[in-house]
XYZ file of C-alpha atoms in Angstrom:
774
model
C 0.003 -0.061 -0.070
C 1.633 3.553 -0.701
C 2.398 5.437 2.550
C 0.718 8.566 0.797
C -3.122 6.282 1.328
C -4.915 5.928 4.774
C -7.141 3.123 4.840
C -10.687 4.602 2.902
C -12.883 3.250 5.169
C -12.685 3.629 9.312
C -13.804 2.572 12.243
C -15.063 3.476 16.232
C -12.956 3.645 18.939
C -14.654 1.567 22.026
C -17.195 3.648 23.362
C -16.759 6.447 21.357
C -17.591 7.312 17.524
C -14.599 8.436 16.425
C -13.386 7.777 13.661
C -9.806 6.210 12.773
C -7.619 5.807 10.064
C -3.186 5.202 10.126
C -0.467 7.176 6.819
C 1.508 3.352 7.693
C 0.862 0.002 5.783
C 0.856 -1.812 9.225
C -3.089 -0.123 9.682
C -3.734 0.593 13.238
C -6.921 -0.110 14.507
C -10.108 2.036 16.644
C -8.812 0.698 19.761
C -5.936 1.738 19.499
C -3.553 -0.730 19.629
C 0.137 -0.522 18.434
C 0.650 -1.148 14.415
C -0.239 -4.094 12.884
C -3.837 -4.385 15.211
C -5.729 -5.451 12.925
C -8.919 -2.271 11.157
C -12.121 -3.022 13.371
C -15.548 -2.894 11.309
C -18.112 0.186 12.275
C -20.628 -0.429 15.056
C -24.284 -1.412 13.843
C -25.253 1.231 16.282
C -24.051 4.190 17.797
C -21.846 3.148 21.042
C -24.773 3.372 23.486
C -27.541 3.422 21.397
C -30.237 1.878 19.859
C -29.768 4.316 17.248
C -28.459 2.615 14.087
C -25.475 4.128 12.532
C -26.604 5.114 8.546
C -24.597 4.508 5.902
C -22.665 7.964 4.199
C -22.614 8.071 1.062
C -19.342 10.469 0.157
C -21.423 13.761 -0.005
C -22.632 15.610 -3.814
C -23.345 19.021 -3.959
C -22.727 22.763 -2.173
C -21.660 22.068 1.592
C -19.742 24.748 3.878
C -17.897 24.112 6.967
C -20.221 26.777 9.408
C -17.603 26.486 12.556
C -13.966 25.758 10.454
C -12.088 23.215 11.477
C -10.154 22.049 14.637
C -7.585 19.550 16.037
C -6.779 18.193 19.261
C -4.339 16.145 21.158
C -0.973 16.295 19.800
C 0.435 12.961 19.880
C 4.128 11.439 18.323
C 2.728 10.023 15.201
C -1.190 12.323 14.698
C -3.943 13.517 16.306
C -7.417 14.284 16.466
C -9.560 16.388 13.833
C -12.654 17.995 13.723
C -15.432 20.166 11.652
C -19.020 20.268 11.543
C -20.267 19.873 7.734
C -23.428 20.813 6.418
C -25.781 22.122 3.455
C -24.338 25.175 1.723
C -28.266 25.916 2.490
C -28.120 25.366 5.944
C -27.857 27.749 8.940
C -24.931 28.269 9.717
C -25.935 27.662 14.121
C -29.121 25.833 13.944
C -29.062 22.312 13.271
C -29.412 20.622 9.891
C -32.060 18.532 10.824
C -33.525 16.004 7.029
C -29.663 16.733 5.912
C -28.578 13.337 6.633
C -25.212 11.775 6.793
C -22.647 11.513 4.369
C -18.785 11.229 4.564
C -15.736 13.262 3.153
C -12.525 13.686 2.387
C -9.568 14.639 4.390
C -6.623 15.704 2.735
C -2.873 15.749 4.916
C 0.105 17.229 3.831
C 3.832 17.860 5.774
C 4.172 20.826 1.886
C 6.378 23.690 3.376
C 4.702 25.461 1.281
C 1.121 24.920 2.563
C 1.648 27.785 5.331
C 0.664 30.468 2.960
C -2.713 28.612 2.534
C -3.403 28.444 6.436
C -6.863 29.222 7.186
C -8.085 30.514 3.370
C -10.142 28.047 1.424
C -7.618 27.443 -1.263
C -6.617 23.228 -2.384
C -3.690 21.853 -0.117
C -0.652 21.705 -2.683
C 1.965 19.309 -2.758
C 2.281 15.918 -2.012
C -0.233 14.591 0.076
C 0.921 13.011 3.259
C -1.861 11.269 3.533
C -5.699 10.537 2.578
C -8.586 10.175 3.889
C -12.533 8.959 4.025
C -14.393 10.668 7.030
C -18.305 9.803 7.326
C -19.839 12.951 8.550
C -23.159 11.852 10.825
C -26.800 13.731 11.288
C -26.961 12.184 15.231
C -23.581 14.282 16.099
C -25.107 18.005 15.178
C -23.425 17.110 11.260
C -19.659 16.912 13.663
C -16.970 14.575 12.820
C -13.868 13.417 15.219
C -11.210 11.803 13.471
C -7.817 10.538 15.116
C -4.850 10.097 12.408
C -2.215 8.168 12.860
C 1.165 6.803 11.654
C 2.349 10.014 10.813
C 6.162 11.728 11.852
C 6.863 12.830 15.157
C 7.346 16.297 15.701
C 6.071 17.855 12.426
C 3.680 20.331 11.570
C 1.250 19.127 9.197
C -1.712 20.841 7.788
C -5.069 19.613 6.523
C -8.702 19.838 4.882
C -11.533 18.156 4.629
C -13.151 18.619 0.748
C -16.947 18.245 1.086
C -18.623 17.937 -1.993
C -18.105 20.620 -4.551
C -16.674 22.567 -1.346
C -13.350 22.830 0.984
C -12.477 23.522 4.220
C -10.512 26.579 5.448
C -6.854 24.597 5.676
C -5.761 23.932 9.371
C -2.558 22.653 11.049
C -1.318 21.122 13.440
C 2.418 19.785 14.457
C 2.796 16.553 16.462
C 4.420 15.758 20.156
C 8.162 14.995 19.833
C 8.694 10.838 20.402
C 8.689 9.916 23.965
C 12.245 8.904 23.664
C 13.105 12.402 22.155
C 15.764 13.907 24.168
C 13.926 17.903 23.019
C 15.461 20.900 25.017
C 12.436 23.399 24.263
C 8.617 23.336 24.278
C 5.514 26.332 24.236
C 2.044 26.088 24.717
C -0.448 28.644 25.829
C -3.067 27.652 28.070
C -6.053 30.401 28.823
C -9.603 29.289 29.931
C -12.692 31.158 30.471
C -13.835 32.968 27.895
C -17.424 34.202 27.632
C -18.843 35.416 24.481
C -21.289 38.037 26.424
C -19.071 40.559 28.472
C -15.484 42.511 27.714
C -13.450 40.986 23.834
C -12.225 38.408 21.855
C -9.016 40.943 20.526
C -6.273 38.511 22.478
C -7.067 35.486 20.516
C -5.781 37.393 17.161
C -2.787 37.835 19.110
C -2.408 34.747 20.772
C -2.875 33.390 17.557
C 0.682 34.526 16.096
C 2.772 33.473 19.295
C 5.135 31.044 18.679
C 3.460 28.134 19.988
C 3.348 24.462 19.251
C -0.431 23.665 20.911
C -3.144 25.909 23.561
C -4.477 23.959 26.043
C -7.453 25.235 27.487
C -8.799 24.605 31.042
C -12.709 25.009 29.810
C -15.142 27.286 30.665
C -15.120 27.799 26.396
C -18.514 27.973 27.042
C -21.283 29.877 29.396
C -24.370 28.298 30.118
C -25.826 31.448 30.829
C -27.319 34.210 28.721
C -28.264 37.225 30.597
C -27.270 36.742 34.222
C -26.450 39.452 36.460
C -22.731 38.250 36.256
C -22.880 39.123 32.624
C -24.277 43.323 32.972
C -20.727 44.344 31.706
C -20.158 45.808 28.526
C -19.783 43.600 26.089
C -18.225 44.351 22.155
C -20.716 44.991 20.147
C -18.709 41.756 17.387
C -20.868 39.509 19.337
C -24.443 39.764 18.787
C -26.840 39.086 22.083
C -27.319 35.284 22.370
C -30.871 33.549 22.083
C -30.974 29.927 23.466
C -33.227 27.605 21.676
C -34.875 26.357 24.622
C -32.942 27.387 28.484
C -34.677 27.804 31.879
C -35.283 31.034 33.796
C -32.453 31.754 36.261
C -33.390 32.820 39.349
C -31.817 36.072 38.594
C -32.913 36.887 34.998
C -31.417 35.531 32.316
C -31.669 32.148 31.387
C -29.386 28.919 31.396
C -28.219 25.794 28.726
C -31.009 23.469 29.757
C -31.243 21.234 26.525
C -28.919 19.127 24.289
C -30.393 21.811 21.569
C -29.190 24.149 23.836
C -25.992 23.229 24.578
C -24.739 23.076 20.853
C -26.077 26.174 19.962
C -23.478 27.389 22.421
C -20.798 26.130 21.229
C -22.093 26.275 17.717
C -22.233 30.412 17.859
C -19.210 30.826 19.848
C -16.968 28.836 17.120
C -18.579 31.411 14.491
C -16.260 33.860 15.960
C -13.077 34.174 13.405
C -10.667 35.038 16.038
C -11.615 31.525 17.941
C -12.070 29.929 14.384
C -7.933 31.171 13.864
C -6.441 29.615 16.807
C -8.616 26.438 16.124
C -7.235 26.930 12.715
C -3.381 27.370 13.700
C -3.044 25.139 16.918
C -3.965 21.539 18.391
C -6.455 22.137 21.759
C -5.329 20.017 24.492
C -9.198 21.029 26.435
C -10.538 19.776 29.487
C -13.655 21.560 31.052
C -14.355 23.676 33.961
C -17.958 23.890 35.556
C -20.104 26.506 32.861
C -19.881 23.946 30.287
C -22.622 22.029 32.354
C -23.211 24.955 34.835
C -21.861 27.175 37.812
C -19.981 25.856 40.548
C -21.577 22.335 40.174
C -20.387 18.610 40.973
C -21.139 16.110 39.115
C -24.668 16.196 38.471
C -25.632 19.091 40.364
C -26.155 22.753 39.704
C -26.140 25.814 42.398
C -28.584 28.257 41.133
C -30.969 27.225 43.937
C -29.763 26.448 47.513
C -31.579 22.443 47.548
C -31.675 21.004 50.609
C -30.701 20.613 54.238
C -31.528 17.765 56.412
C -30.494 19.870 59.852
C -30.953 16.440 61.753
C -28.268 14.290 59.508
C -25.899 18.226 58.555
C -26.413 16.892 55.027
C -27.573 19.108 52.312
C -27.923 18.053 48.511
C -28.209 20.348 45.523
C -30.866 19.680 43.242
C -29.750 17.096 40.601
C -29.735 17.407 37.154
C -28.805 14.305 35.048
C -30.287 14.427 31.614
C -29.317 18.596 31.981
C -25.837 16.920 32.804
C -25.736 13.833 30.273
C -26.488 16.042 27.438
C -23.259 18.935 28.274
C -21.332 15.900 28.132
C -22.452 14.626 24.629
C -22.059 18.668 23.836
C -18.899 18.735 24.885
C -17.972 15.028 23.150
C -19.073 16.382 19.285
C -17.889 19.341 19.944
C -14.130 19.101 21.374
C -11.362 17.623 19.286
C -10.331 15.669 22.168
C -9.116 11.883 22.045
C -11.188 10.648 24.658
C -14.188 7.869 25.179
C -17.857 8.524 25.387
C -20.783 6.117 25.508
C -24.581 6.763 24.890
C -24.952 3.982 27.701
C -27.721 4.739 29.778
C -25.926 2.288 32.126
C -23.031 4.152 32.579
C -24.657 7.391 33.752
C -22.774 10.841 33.701
C -20.057 9.114 33.673
C -20.023 7.517 30.353
C -17.375 9.964 29.766
C -14.154 10.622 30.307
C -12.028 13.532 29.803
C -8.619 13.280 32.123
C -6.208 11.662 30.261
C -2.118 12.330 29.670
C 0.122 13.436 27.048
C 3.271 13.414 27.142
C 6.294 15.769 24.509
C 9.524 13.879 24.839
C 11.365 13.461 27.741
C 10.723 17.289 28.492
C 7.229 17.268 29.149
C 4.224 14.912 30.853
C 1.059 16.932 30.594
C -1.408 15.105 33.080
C -5.397 17.361 32.414
C -7.641 16.344 35.280
C -11.850 16.896 35.234
C -12.646 18.127 38.868
C -16.203 18.669 38.274
C -17.866 14.865 37.437
C -16.276 12.904 40.167
C -16.309 15.755 42.852
C -17.972 15.529 46.330
C -20.585 18.866 47.630
C -19.153 21.782 48.706
C -18.024 20.816 52.775
C -20.720 23.702 53.570
C -23.933 22.825 51.242
C -25.664 25.910 50.197
C -28.848 24.902 51.654
C -27.519 25.066 55.715
C -27.965 27.663 57.795
C -26.921 30.521 58.671
C -25.541 30.311 62.787
C -26.770 34.566 62.092
C -29.675 34.873 60.300
C -31.070 30.866 61.105
C -31.336 31.487 56.596
C -29.781 28.938 54.483
C -25.815 30.123 54.052
C -25.958 30.820 50.134
C -22.731 30.804 48.037
C -21.486 33.280 50.101
C -21.432 30.932 53.103
C -20.492 27.976 51.285
C -18.097 29.010 48.639
C -17.445 31.993 48.699
C -15.974 33.889 51.989
C -16.206 30.890 54.462
C -15.113 30.740 58.016
C -11.784 28.957 58.237
C -11.794 27.089 61.382
C -15.713 25.844 60.192
C -14.671 24.319 56.845
C -11.911 22.507 58.921
C -14.613 21.458 61.728
C -16.695 19.947 59.031
C -14.155 17.852 56.575
C -13.068 16.192 59.726
C -16.915 15.410 60.929
C -16.833 14.036 56.638
C -13.575 12.382 57.110
C -14.417 10.544 59.931
C -17.777 9.426 58.598
C -16.012 8.409 55.347
C -13.443 6.435 57.348
C -15.186 3.099 56.541
C -16.273 3.653 53.222
C -13.481 2.511 50.060
C -12.631 5.568 49.322
C -11.741 7.639 52.826
C -11.685 10.347 50.940
C -15.238 10.333 49.638
C -16.943 12.723 50.546
C -14.370 15.434 50.843
C -12.898 14.478 47.174
C -12.681 16.987 43.937
C -11.107 13.800 41.668
C -13.029 10.789 43.106
C -11.289 8.054 43.834
C -10.441 6.452 40.284
C -9.210 9.091 38.619
C -6.967 10.192 42.234
C -5.483 7.329 42.249
C -4.132 7.504 38.304
C -2.875 10.955 38.933
C -0.585 9.825 41.771
C 0.551 6.901 40.042
C 0.778 9.343 36.487
C 2.434 11.708 38.210
C 5.329 9.432 40.732
C 5.901 7.473 37.780
C 6.675 9.780 35.005
C 10.227 9.910 34.170
C 9.452 13.462 32.074
C 11.850 16.341 33.590
C 8.342 18.445 34.193
C 5.381 17.153 34.814
C 2.488 20.234 33.998
C -0.987 19.312 35.534
C -4.163 20.424 33.867
C -5.841 21.779 36.581
C -8.747 23.973 36.579
C -9.323 25.455 39.836
C -6.020 26.895 41.739
C -4.286 25.062 44.206
C -3.447 28.297 46.469
C -4.512 28.347 49.996
C -6.864 32.304 49.200
C -7.386 33.395 52.799
C -7.530 36.553 54.702
C -7.754 37.153 58.240
C -10.538 38.924 60.208
C -9.420 39.484 63.071
C -6.451 41.651 61.463
C -8.958 44.319 61.260
C -9.390 46.798 63.813
C -12.802 48.341 62.053
C -14.729 44.174 61.299
C -17.994 43.659 62.942
C -17.784 40.545 65.192
C -18.872 38.391 63.004
C -15.914 38.814 60.953
C -13.505 38.710 63.367
C -12.289 34.885 62.300
C -9.856 34.430 59.779
C -12.098 33.039 55.810
C -11.229 30.846 52.924
C -12.158 33.506 50.123
C -13.572 30.683 47.409
C -13.992 27.162 49.062
C -14.989 26.114 45.555
C -11.304 25.940 44.359
C -8.567 23.700 46.187
C -9.149 25.350 49.838
C -12.714 23.680 49.692
C -10.910 20.490 49.807
C -8.148 20.556 52.099
C -7.405 17.091 52.826
C -7.764 15.627 49.264
C -5.300 18.985 48.147
C -2.701 17.767 51.929
C -3.054 13.706 50.289
C -1.866 14.025 46.741
C 0.581 17.259 47.970
C 2.308 14.418 50.368
C 2.284 11.731 47.680
C 4.838 14.470 46.103
C 7.062 14.764 48.712
C 6.903 11.080 49.606
C 8.024 9.836 46.184
C 9.717 12.621 46.231
C 8.238 13.762 42.541
C 9.982 17.619 41.391
C 9.361 20.245 38.863
C 5.612 19.987 39.218
C 3.702 23.256 38.024
C -0.424 23.705 38.127
C -1.501 25.249 34.972
C -4.739 26.446 36.102
C -8.103 28.199 34.960
C -11.380 28.834 36.405
C -10.635 32.225 39.218
C -10.405 34.800 36.344
C -7.516 36.671 37.378
C -3.429 36.020 36.617
C -1.662 34.250 40.310
C 1.658 33.127 40.863
C 2.298 31.329 43.685
C 3.863 27.999 45.796
C 1.311 25.138 46.981
C 2.424 23.970 50.228
C 1.607 20.624 51.340
C -0.778 21.991 54.246
C -1.064 25.195 54.850
C -1.447 25.232 58.218
C 0.905 23.285 59.153
C 4.100 25.236 62.025
C 6.461 24.299 58.756
C 4.954 24.496 55.410
C 7.134 22.642 52.619
C 6.765 23.704 49.263
C 5.150 20.964 47.505
C 5.488 22.541 43.111
C 3.956 25.387 41.861
C 0.562 27.309 40.429
C 0.424 29.267 37.678
C -3.226 30.865 36.771
C -4.104 32.739 34.060
C -7.235 35.431 33.976
C -10.116 34.585 31.774
C -10.082 35.020 27.991
C -13.231 37.216 28.339
C -14.920 36.974 31.405
C -15.469 39.070 34.048
C -12.506 39.196 36.510
C -12.423 38.209 39.765
C -12.192 41.386 41.855
C -15.589 42.499 39.985
C -17.060 40.346 41.480
C -15.831 40.781 45.067
C -16.177 44.669 44.374
C -19.917 43.932 43.547
C -19.949 41.804 46.842
C -17.916 44.719 49.043
C -20.767 47.621 47.962
C -23.179 45.786 49.596
C -24.573 47.674 52.977
C -23.897 43.715 54.687
C -20.038 44.044 54.123
C -19.277 47.316 54.254
C -17.031 47.323 56.954
C -15.153 45.142 54.681
C -15.262 47.388 51.455
C -11.215 48.666 51.885
C -10.194 44.922 51.911
C -11.372 44.538 48.473
C -11.376 48.951 46.426
C -11.249 51.829 47.893
C -11.164 55.487 46.263
C -9.300 59.495 47.724
C -12.536 59.506 48.987
C -12.794 56.748 50.937
C -9.893 56.402 52.151
C -10.650 60.687 53.004
C -13.661 58.872 55.453
C -10.840 56.261 56.838
C -8.820 59.303 57.457
C -12.175 61.170 59.701
C -12.499 57.301 61.530
C -9.356 56.935 62.310
C -8.904 60.958 63.467
C -11.627 60.847 65.986
C -10.329 57.335 67.206
C -7.256 58.790 67.679
C -8.652 62.029 69.255
C -11.073 59.152 71.614
C -8.479 57.387 72.956
C -6.338 60.174 73.990
C -10.101 61.579 75.780
C -9.729 58.213 77.653
C -12.427 56.536 75.580
C -11.099 52.810 75.865
C -14.372 51.454 74.045
C -13.969 52.541 70.336
C -17.115 51.172 69.684
C -18.989 53.186 71.594
C -19.711 55.774 68.929
C -21.563 58.357 71.343
C -18.439 58.641 73.064
C -16.316 58.910 70.230
C -18.484 61.921 69.507
C -18.549 64.243 72.710
C -14.655 63.681 72.644
C -14.942 64.926 68.958
C -16.779 67.550 70.164
C -15.085 68.792 72.553
C -11.426 68.699 70.691
C -12.964 71.367 68.323
C -14.240 73.442 70.918
C -11.027 73.100 72.736
C -9.023 74.292 69.039
C -7.088 71.200 68.830
C -8.623 70.361 65.310
C -10.358 71.831 62.988
C -14.204 71.288 62.475
C -13.773 71.020 58.912
C -11.961 68.176 59.697
C -14.287 66.163 60.284
C -16.267 66.835 57.016
C -15.989 65.233 54.209
C -14.837 66.789 50.989
C -17.408 65.977 47.794
C -14.571 67.018 45.005
C -12.422 64.011 45.978
C -12.261 61.485 43.446
C -14.348 58.875 43.573
C -12.929 56.170 41.169
C -12.797 53.012 42.309
C -8.200 51.808 43.516
C -8.010 47.689 43.840
C -7.064 47.066 47.391
C -7.615 43.755 46.641
C -4.649 42.672 45.078
C -2.736 43.290 48.270
C -4.715 41.759 50.419
C -4.427 38.851 49.073
C -0.495 39.151 48.960
C 0.763 42.557 50.529
C 0.711 44.391 53.000
C -2.760 45.102 54.108
C -3.980 49.549 53.024
C -0.457 50.316 51.764
C -2.551 51.692 49.003
C -4.601 53.529 51.537
C -1.885 55.259 53.433
C -0.664 56.253 50.446
C -4.057 58.329 49.164
C -4.332 59.932 52.770
C -1.044 61.125 52.497
C -0.886 62.226 48.737
C -4.447 64.136 49.559
C -2.082 65.854 53.156
C 0.370 66.732 50.967
C -1.673 68.291 48.117
C -3.972 69.095 50.440
C -6.982 68.254 49.340
C -8.665 66.806 52.079
C -8.192 68.581 55.741
C -9.244 65.657 57.208
C -6.040 64.019 55.645
C -3.714 66.879 56.703
C -5.033 66.722 60.306
C -4.555 63.752 60.932
C -0.742 64.072 58.911
C 0.176 66.560 61.219
C -0.765 65.041 64.485
C 1.009 61.818 63.576
C 3.608 64.170 62.861
C 3.622 65.929 66.298
C 3.157 63.123 67.970
C 6.346 61.542 66.403
C 8.262 64.575 66.832
C 7.363 64.804 70.459
C 8.408 61.235 70.922
C 12.109 61.481 69.521
C 12.599 65.137 70.717
C 13.012 66.639 67.375
C 11.603 69.634 65.075
C 8.447 68.273 63.267
C 9.908 69.078 60.065
C 12.289 66.045 60.751
C 10.493 63.582 61.543
C 10.663 61.205 57.902
C 7.563 60.797 55.789
C 8.443 57.474 55.797
C 7.020 57.747 59.585
C 4.214 58.988 59.238
C 2.651 56.930 56.122
C 3.629 53.434 57.923
C 1.036 55.199 60.411
C -1.498 56.374 57.940
C -2.469 52.646 57.413
C -5.139 51.593 58.837
C -4.695 48.397 59.685
C -1.018 48.786 60.813
C 0.356 49.579 64.940
C -0.705 52.985 64.607
C 1.559 53.626 67.848
C 4.760 51.422 66.853
C 4.285 52.039 63.009
C 4.895 47.967 62.831
C 4.211 46.274 59.618
C 0.290 45.717 59.105
C -0.117 41.914 58.124
C 0.068 40.196 55.002
C -2.325 37.138 53.503
C -1.361 34.391 51.931
C 2.878 35.004 51.956
C 2.835 31.606 49.421
C 1.395 33.868 46.288
C 4.102 36.063 44.603
C 2.386 37.456 42.007
C -1.577 38.534 42.190
C -3.740 40.791 39.245
C -7.339 40.851 40.515
C -8.661 42.576 37.702
C -7.577 41.490 34.624
C -8.386 39.433 31.059
C -6.149 37.555 29.060
C -3.669 34.425 28.509
C -0.517 32.787 29.589
C 2.291 31.267 27.579
C 4.993 28.617 28.889
C 8.559 28.479 27.859
C 10.118 25.161 28.096
C 13.362 23.904 28.555
C 15.778 22.118 30.620
C 16.700 24.705 33.295
C 13.652 26.852 33.963
C 9.994 26.718 32.970
C 8.595 30.668 32.036
C 5.067 31.142 32.129
C 4.309 34.953 30.353
C 0.923 36.119 31.794
C -0.580 38.814 29.231
C -2.791 41.371 30.303
C -5.684 42.659 28.020
C -6.672 46.322 27.172
C -10.299 47.456 27.916
C -12.122 47.874 25.625
C -13.829 51.349 24.643
C -17.530 51.788 23.143
C -18.258 48.306 22.338
C -14.695 48.534 19.797
C -12.061 45.908 20.815
C -8.503 47.519 21.299
C -6.370 47.122 18.407
C -3.317 46.733 20.059
C -5.003 44.531 23.219
C -1.841 43.695 25.043
C -1.760 45.988 28.472
C 0.846 44.754 30.386
C 3.694 41.832 30.171
C 4.775 40.194 33.513
C 6.647 37.205 34.236
C 6.819 34.161 36.056
C 9.688 31.812 36.328
C 10.433 28.518 37.755
C 13.864 26.980 38.512
C 14.713 22.943 37.558
C 14.949 21.348 40.492
C 13.691 24.714 42.959
C 9.749 24.670 43.980
C 9.697 28.438 44.085
C 7.970 31.181 41.519
C 9.900 34.762 41.104
C 7.688 37.241 39.367
C 9.251 40.006 37.249
């Protein structure tokens, strides 16, 4: 047989209709066997279904590829290729019901001259390395997934489909280095969270120009919600409003995808964007899902739009199960992502009839381990329907998933560990991965011989906490340590400790997670046990902001503007106007303390002391009146709350207001501290260093000693919580370099012509479990 020809028939992978063929004369079967495995015949029905597999005559007439083409899961000998093919008269997004099934032709070539044809519909030129006839089934919404093998390692290939009289755009992928290759370099990008309905996708064009080998997509490829409250931010005019074929009304307005038609619609609509098509045409994707491919903050087949149920007698809660919806989401993901995975419609398999966790090797340099952190995870430790100790009402998301008391999490987790001790999997009630996947992860990580072990990880491993005990003005309810996000690994601490302990016990080095989900850039060190007296570093976590989704900062800012959280707002954001208000509070407290008031919660006593000081001419009355002309522009303090000296920005704002004479309150407070220090030091006031005064302008510092304010999460080396963007990783034998690329804002519904606004670089040296950011 000519080595340039594929077998002109295809076979089905056991459990998933991914057709396959090989460029070698020694044929590889769809079951994934070695060279020489006989080709298996196509099944009589779709895997797990009673629907007969129809005949697929050659497509004739006019056809189109409205979602273009894509490739995924690059291996040393091939990849999975994808396309959606419909008659030219069909709608680009609606399903082409009644169009039937048919066969299209695939052509693959490594001829370098085809580089100029990338993204065009011009026919490939030069010698074809292979051709194949590939079936397209109406049952799968006219999508195809075709695994090609038998190609050369570390080689760029161009591919194109022909349907009747029409051709697809030309796509490209690069095969991985062979397992035994001692390669010196590898480049890839990682992205997540591309909400069609907010901000812009201009960054995808920039990403398409990067010098990378492939793209890792960490989930939230689509957002199941349309018109949700968190999508209220502006969106570029290039993205029209979405309209689900069916949908279910959200409690807060808008709708969420419910049916297979809904989920299919979202993937097809998202991939009509030419920028996303362009990226898929240029690079193979290695993709997993997160929550929004099914439902926000989901677990298994449970949604969290409502609080679910809670049994006070047992302390057990449960969110609403939506099994048909979960199955629909699974099928739509399988149909639309070019991933080499198993999938079956067999109802006996339930929601786990799809397995997306898998690993890929890139020579001796990198082992990429991709996990599924939604389909097997247990319920959040604290059910949303659990009653609040303050109100008796369900805690809801804030109290169960966000801003959760750390002591409560620890207590509940201990109880669940005790309850699960007799189960086959003792971590079953507190797990993200589930027992089988956890065992696979440990085995894969601890036996890998690659220099770098890179974990495609959906939700951050970094402890993101806040100590309310360090906030003088916090109400009693907030005088505790909090975990900011218990939907990520902070909410499943026991399993995190187990995984990190396995890495340390078995001496596994150079483990780095690439992470998405949280809509912010982070870089930090994952400790084996964050609560230990001596913290031991186990691995590094690098987190990318969302492509377009509203930022982590925006969500916390929205919560902080609610009256219940007013006392915590300086931890998230401030402004000149609000900084002056803090200065007035600090000035009032200082006067009251000097007058002998010990209870700073006694508002009447403080006001009396202030009035007396004014009458005595010690301070001007104007120092206690807000200045209406001060700026109310938002200043992000959330970043320093998470990994910096708390209150530094507030102190600098007050100091600037004093220096520029814009606020009588700020000038009075500054002068009071200056004079107090001068008296204590026995020097003229003008000789007191300004740095010593600014220290004491910090509302979280010791006003007497100027001792440094608290620093939360010292293991976090970088955070940019108000961002959209992507990240690029370059690997060598000496270091891993990750470049965070932050996008500029849109203006008037128009995406920026120069998308990248700023760049930060994180470096991880081989053999060192730490990260530096410049």
